[in-house]
Every structure is written in structure tokens, then in C-alpha cells.
Amino acid sequence: MEMDRSGPPKGNERRTGLFGGTFDPIHLGHLRCAQEVKEAFDLSQVIFILAATPPHKLDRPIISTRHRWNMVKEAIADNPCFTLSDVEIRREGASYSIETISSYHRDLKEGEKLFFILGADAFCEIETWKDYPQLFTVCDFIVISRPNFDPLQAPVLQSEGFTKEDPGDRFLHPSGHFLYLLRVTPIGISSTGIRRVVREGRSLSYLVPKEVEKYIAREGLYREVKHSL
Ligand code: ATP
Ligand code: MG
């Protein structure tokens, strides 16, 4: 995947990617995408941020934060560049990315640069997020490709005054921050699909890491449509 990524890190610049999600459960699509972003942008770390109470998903039951947390932990255990943050769990109430990004931004160390990572599907509906115009003024964004979603159709590209740059995968926001479109290996796995596979009694092999597959079986997760919190 060749593209300009605002050049190599300058000096000792440390690049951190924030990758938020419900991770209900984490799957190989999340992990492979995170790995490809890390390599493409020369990130020193990717921080998975578990949404405790995703504001968009209040319409369906989500399994407990504890189970989702444990599964992400197991899934990233062997990768020293991947970490898991409890910042949204510690905060009361709904999880809003603007608060998360701003708090990481406040705590940035000298020479550290932040990137917020999200999939094309999430980007296409980002105008439903709290204070979304402000999001692009805090840090750079990396939108990763996802099968069946076209990030170029995202309404915010127009409404927020982004300017397309050559070769077309980088957009400049009026704040001076960049938004990058990154083509990653298309992986048609979703947590929704995983939950369905379990409900139907089929195998999770090659959709989630082995440890996550074992965890789901051990804890009996996703067998019923409804889960107690
Ligand atoms: P659900 O089906 O429950 O919405 P999901 O698979 O979309 O689950 P999320 O936890 O909602 O997983 O996603 C977290 C982030 O990862 C989002 O920004 C989403 O766009 C991105 N993402 C998830 N799966 C993929 C994938 N297969 N390819 C690219 N991006 C993905
Ligand atoms: Mg999703």
C-alpha cells in the first residue's frame, strides 16, 4: 500500500494510533487492520480503546465490558505494540470519542503525534457523533477501507471543508490536520457476523484469534440473542 504519510517521523517523533471500538467481540479484521495501519504510518503503538457504553449501540444488548476487555487483552497479548485503554470505561456515562481524543491530546508528550483510526463505515456516519466537527481539529485521522463502504461518500468530506490533495488519499482540514484514506487488505469480518456464527452453532475458526474463540466457548457468549450485562 504505497502512499505519502506526511513523511517519515521527524527526529524522535513517536506516533500513536487510537483505535476505538465496541469489540463485541474483537476479530481478525480489527487486528489485521491495526497491524497494517501501524506499518503504513510507522506508528510506535496502537491503543485499542474499548467503548464502555457505545452511544450508537444502545439499541441492542452488548455483552459486559469485562468480557469484551478480556477478549481484547487475549487477542493482543503477543503484540508489544498493541495496548488496551480503559479510558472510556473509567469515564461515567456514554463513551464519546471527542472526550477520549481530547484527553489523549492533553496528555501528549513532547514529540508525540496522535492519529485517530476508524473504518470507512464509521467514517460515513461520523456526523452522528458528538461534537464531530471538533474531532478533526484535535488530531489527524486515518480512515481504513472496509468492504462495501466508500469513504469518499462520507458527507463530512464536503461539509467540514476538507481539501483533497494529490494523490488523492490525503485530505487537508481547515484546522491544518490531515485525514488519510488507507487501503488495507479487504476483510469482510464483522462482530455482527461473528455473533451470528455463534448463534448458528458454527465454528469461529479463522475469524477470531484462537484465544478469543476459546474464551467465547468457555464463557458461553453470544449463544442467545439477549445477554445480561
Ligand atoms: P459491529 O458489527 O458490532 O458493528 P464491527 O465489526 O463493526 O462490529 P466495531 O467494534 O464496531 O466492530 O469496530 C471498531 C472499528 O473497527 C470501527 O472503526 C470499524 O469501522 C472498524 N472495523 C471493524 N471491522 C473492520 C473490518 N473488517 N475492516 C475495516 N475496518 C473494520
Ligand atoms: Mg461496527
Coordinates of C-alpha atoms and ligand atoms in Angstrom, one line a residue:
M1 CA 0.0 0.0 0.0
E2 CA 2.0 3.0 -1.2
M3 CA 1.1 6.4 -0.1
D4 CA 2.5 9.6 1.4
R5 CA 2.0 9.7 5.1
S6 CA 3.3 13.1 5.8
G7 CA 6.8 11.8 5.6
P8 CA 8.8 9.8 7.9
P9 CA 8.6 10.6 11.6
K10 CA 10.7 13.6 12.3
G11 CA 13.6 13.1 14.7
N12 CA 12.3 11.1 17.7
E13 CA 8.7 11.6 16.8
R14 CA 6.5 8.9 18.4
R15 CA 3.3 8.2 16.5
T16 CA 0.4 6.8 18.4
G17 CA -2.8 5.4 16.8
L18 CA -6.0 5.4 18.8
F19 CA -8.4 2.7 17.6
G20 CA -11.8 2.8 19.2
G21 CA -14.4 0.2 19.1
T22 CA -17.1 -1.9 20.8
F23 CA -15.1 -5.0 20.1
D24 CA -18.1 -7.2 20.7
P25 CA -16.0 -9.3 20.1
I26 CA -12.6 -8.3 18.7
H27 CA -11.9 -10.2 15.4
L28 CA -9.2 -10.7 12.9
G29 CA -10.5 -7.8 10.8
H30 CA -9.7 -5.4 13.7
L31 CA -6.3 -6.9 14.3
R32 CA -5.1 -7.1 10.7
C33 CA -6.3 -3.5 10.0
A34 CA -4.5 -2.3 13.1
Q35 CA -1.3 -4.0 12.0
E36 CA -1.5 -2.6 8.5
V37 CA -2.1 0.9 9.8
K38 CA 0.8 0.6 12.2
E39 CA 3.2 -0.4 9.4
A40 CA 1.9 2.1 6.9
F41 CA 2.1 5.1 9.3
D42 CA 5.1 3.9 11.2
L43 CA 3.2 4.0 14.5
S44 CA 5.1 3.0 17.6
Q45 CA 1.9 1.9 19.2
V46 CA -1.8 1.3 18.6
I47 CA -4.0 1.8 21.6
F48 CA -7.3 -0.1 21.4
I49 CA -9.9 1.9 23.2
L50 CA -12.8 -0.1 24.5
A51 CA -16.1 1.8 24.4
A52 CA -17.9 1.0 27.6
T53 CA -21.3 2.3 26.6
P54 CA -21.3 3.0 22.9
P55 CA -23.9 5.7 22.2
H56 CA -24.7 4.2 18.8
K57 CA -25.4 0.7 20.0
L58 CA -27.9 1.3 22.8
D59 CA -30.5 -0.4 20.6
R60 CA -29.1 -3.9 21.1
P61 CA -27.6 -5.7 24.1
I62 CA -23.9 -5.6 24.3
I63 CA -22.0 -8.2 26.4
S64 CA -20.3 -7.0 29.5
T65 CA -17.4 -4.7 29.4
R66 CA -15.4 -7.3 31.4
H67 CA -15.8 -10.0 28.7
R68 CA -15.0 -7.6 25.8
W69 CA -12.0 -6.3 27.8
N70 CA -10.7 -9.9 28.5
M71 CA -11.1 -10.8 24.8
V72 CA -9.1 -7.8 23.5
K73 CA -6.5 -8.5 26.2
E74 CA -6.1 -12.0 25.0
A75 CA -6.1 -11.1 21.3
I76 CA -3.3 -8.5 21.6
A77 CA -1.2 -10.2 24.3
D78 CA 1.5 -11.3 22.0
N79 CA 2.0 -7.9 20.3
P80 CA 4.0 -5.4 22.3
C81 CA 2.9 -2.5 20.0
F82 CA -0.8 -3.1 20.8
T83 CA -2.2 -1.9 24.1
L84 CA -5.7 -1.6 25.6
S85 CA -7.0 1.5 27.2
D86 CA -9.7 1.7 29.9
V87 CA -10.1 5.5 29.5
E88 CA -13.7 5.2 28.3
I89 CA -14.6 2.6 30.9
R90 CA -13.4 4.8 33.7
R91 CA -15.4 7.7 32.5
E92 CA -19.0 7.9 33.6
G93 CA -21.9 7.7 31.1
A94 CA -21.7 7.2 27.3
S95 CA -18.4 7.0 25.5
Y96 CA -17.7 9.9 23.3
S97 CA -14.6 9.9 21.0
I98 CA -14.3 13.7 21.3
E99 CA -13.6 13.3 25.0
T100 CA -11.2 10.5 24.5
I101 CA -9.2 12.1 21.8
S102 CA -9.1 15.4 23.7
S103 CA -7.8 13.7 26.8
Y104 CA -5.1 11.9 25.0
H105 CA -4.2 15.2 23.2
R106 CA -3.9 17.0 26.6
D107 CA -1.5 14.3 27.8
L108 CA 0.7 14.2 24.7
K109 CA 4.3 14.2 25.4
E110 CA 6.9 16.2 23.6
G111 CA 7.5 14.8 20.1
E112 CA 4.4 12.5 20.2
K113 CA 1.8 12.7 17.5
L114 CA -1.7 11.3 17.6
F115 CA -3.8 9.6 14.9
F116 CA -7.3 8.5 15.3
I117 CA -8.1 5.3 13.4
L118 CA -11.6 4.3 12.2
G119 CA -13.2 2.2 9.5
A120 CA -14.9 3.6 6.4
D121 CA -18.3 2.5 7.7
A122 CA -17.8 4.5 10.9
F123 CA -16.5 7.5 9.0
C124 CA -19.5 7.5 6.7
E125 CA -21.7 8.2 9.7
I126 CA -19.4 10.3 11.8
E127 CA -21.8 13.2 11.6
T128 CA -23.9 11.3 14.2
W129 CA -21.0 11.5 16.7
K130 CA -21.0 14.1 19.5
D131 CA -19.2 17.4 18.5
Y132 CA -18.0 15.8 15.3
P133 CA -16.7 19.0 13.6
Q134 CA -14.4 19.4 16.6
L135 CA -12.9 15.9 16.2
F136 CA -10.9 16.9 13.1
T137 CA -9.4 19.9 14.8
V138 CA -7.7 17.8 17.5
C139 CA -5.6 15.3 15.6
D140 CA -5.0 13.6 12.3
F141 CA -7.4 10.9 11.1
I142 CA -6.8 7.6 9.3
V143 CA -9.8 6.1 7.6
I144 CA -9.3 2.4 6.8
S145 CA -11.1 0.8 3.9
R146 CA -13.9 -1.6 4.7
P147 CA -15.7 -3.8 2.1
N148 CA -19.0 -2.2 0.9
F149 CA -18.2 1.3 2.3
D150 CA -16.9 4.2 0.2
P151 CA -15.2 6.8 2.4
L152 CA -15.4 9.3 -0.4
Q153 CA -19.1 9.3 0.0
A154 CA -18.8 10.5 3.6
P155 CA -20.9 13.7 4.0
V156 CA -18.3 15.3 6.3
L157 CA -15.7 15.4 3.5
Q158 CA -17.8 18.1 1.9
S159 CA -19.4 19.7 4.9
E160 CA -16.3 20.1 7.0
G161 CA -14.3 21.8 4.2
F162 CA -11.7 19.1 3.6
T163 CA -9.5 19.8 0.6
K164 CA -8.3 16.8 -1.5
E165 CA -4.6 16.6 -2.1
D166 CA -2.6 14.7 -4.6
P167 CA -2.5 11.7 -5.0
G168 CA -6.0 11.7 -3.5
D169 CA -5.6 9.7 -0.4
R170 CA -4.9 12.7 1.8
F171 CA -7.3 15.5 2.8
L172 CA -6.4 18.7 4.5
H173 CA -8.8 20.1 7.1
P174 CA -9.1 23.9 7.6
S175 CA -7.6 23.3 11.1
G176 CA -4.3 22.1 9.4
H177 CA -4.9 18.5 10.4
F178 CA -4.9 15.7 7.8
L179 CA -7.3 12.9 7.1
Y180 CA -5.8 9.9 5.3
L181 CA -7.6 7.2 3.5
L182 CA -5.7 3.9 3.8
R183 CA -6.5 0.9 1.7
V184 CA -6.0 -2.2 3.8
T185 CA -6.5 -5.9 2.8
P186 CA -10.3 -6.2 2.5
I187 CA -11.6 -8.4 5.3
G188 CA -15.3 -8.9 5.4
I189 CA -15.4 -9.9 9.0
S190 CA -17.7 -8.1 11.4
S191 CA -18.6 -8.6 15.1
T192 CA -22.2 -8.8 13.9
G193 CA -21.2 -11.7 11.7
I194 CA -19.3 -13.4 14.5
R195 CA -22.3 -13.2 16.8
R196 CA -24.5 -14.7 14.2
V197 CA -22.0 -17.6 13.5
V198 CA -22.0 -18.4 17.2
R199 CA -25.8 -18.3 17.4
E200 CA -26.0 -20.6 14.5
G201 CA -23.6 -23.0 16.2
R202 CA -20.9 -22.7 13.6
S203 CA -17.2 -22.6 14.0
L204 CA -15.3 -19.4 14.7
S205 CA -12.1 -20.8 13.3
Y206 CA -10.1 -18.2 11.3
L207 CA -12.5 -15.4 12.2
V208 CA -11.1 -14.6 15.6
P209 CA -7.8 -15.4 17.3
K210 CA -7.8 -18.9 18.9
E211 CA -7.7 -17.5 22.4
V212 CA -10.9 -15.4 21.7
E213 CA -12.6 -18.5 20.2
K214 CA -11.8 -20.4 23.3
Y215 CA -12.9 -17.6 25.6
I216 CA -16.3 -17.3 23.8
A217 CA -16.8 -21.1 24.1
R218 CA -15.7 -21.2 27.7
E219 CA -17.9 -18.3 28.8
G220 CA -20.8 -19.4 26.6
L221 CA -21.0 -15.9 24.9
Y222 CA -23.3 -15.0 22.1
R223 CA -25.4 -18.1 22.2
E224 CA -28.5 -16.2 22.9
V225 CA -29.7 -13.0 21.3
K226 CA -30.0 -11.4 24.7
H227 CA -27.2 -11.1 27.2
S228 CA -27.3 -9.9 30.7
L229 CA -24.9 -7.1 31.5
Ligands
ATP1 P1 -20.4 -4.5 14.7 O1 -20.7 -5.4 13.6 O2 -20.9 -4.9 16.1 O3 -20.6 -3.0 14.5 P2 -17.6 -4.2 13.9 O4 -17.0 -5.4 13.3 O5 -18.0 -3.1 13.1 O6 -18.8 -4.7 14.9 P3 -16.6 -2.4 15.8 O7 -16.1 -2.7 17.2 O8 -17.9 -1.7 15.6 O9 -16.6 -3.8 15.0 O10 -15.5 -1.6 15.0 C1 -14.4 -0.8 15.6 C2 -13.7 -0.1 14.5 O11 -13.1 -1.1 13.6 C3 -14.6 0.7 13.6 O12 -14.0 1.9 13.3 C4 -14.9 -0.2 12.4 O13 -15.1 0.6 11.2 C5 -13.5 -0.9 12.3 N1 -13.6 -2.2 11.6 C6 -14.2 -3.3 12.2 N2 -14.1 -4.3 11.4 C7 -13.4 -3.9 10.3 C8 -13.0 -4.6 9.0 N3 -13.3 -5.8 8.8 N4 -12.4 -3.8 8.1 C9 -12.1 -2.5 8.4 N5 -12.5 -1.8 9.5 C10 -13.1 -2.5 10.4
MG2 MG -19.2 -1.5 13.8

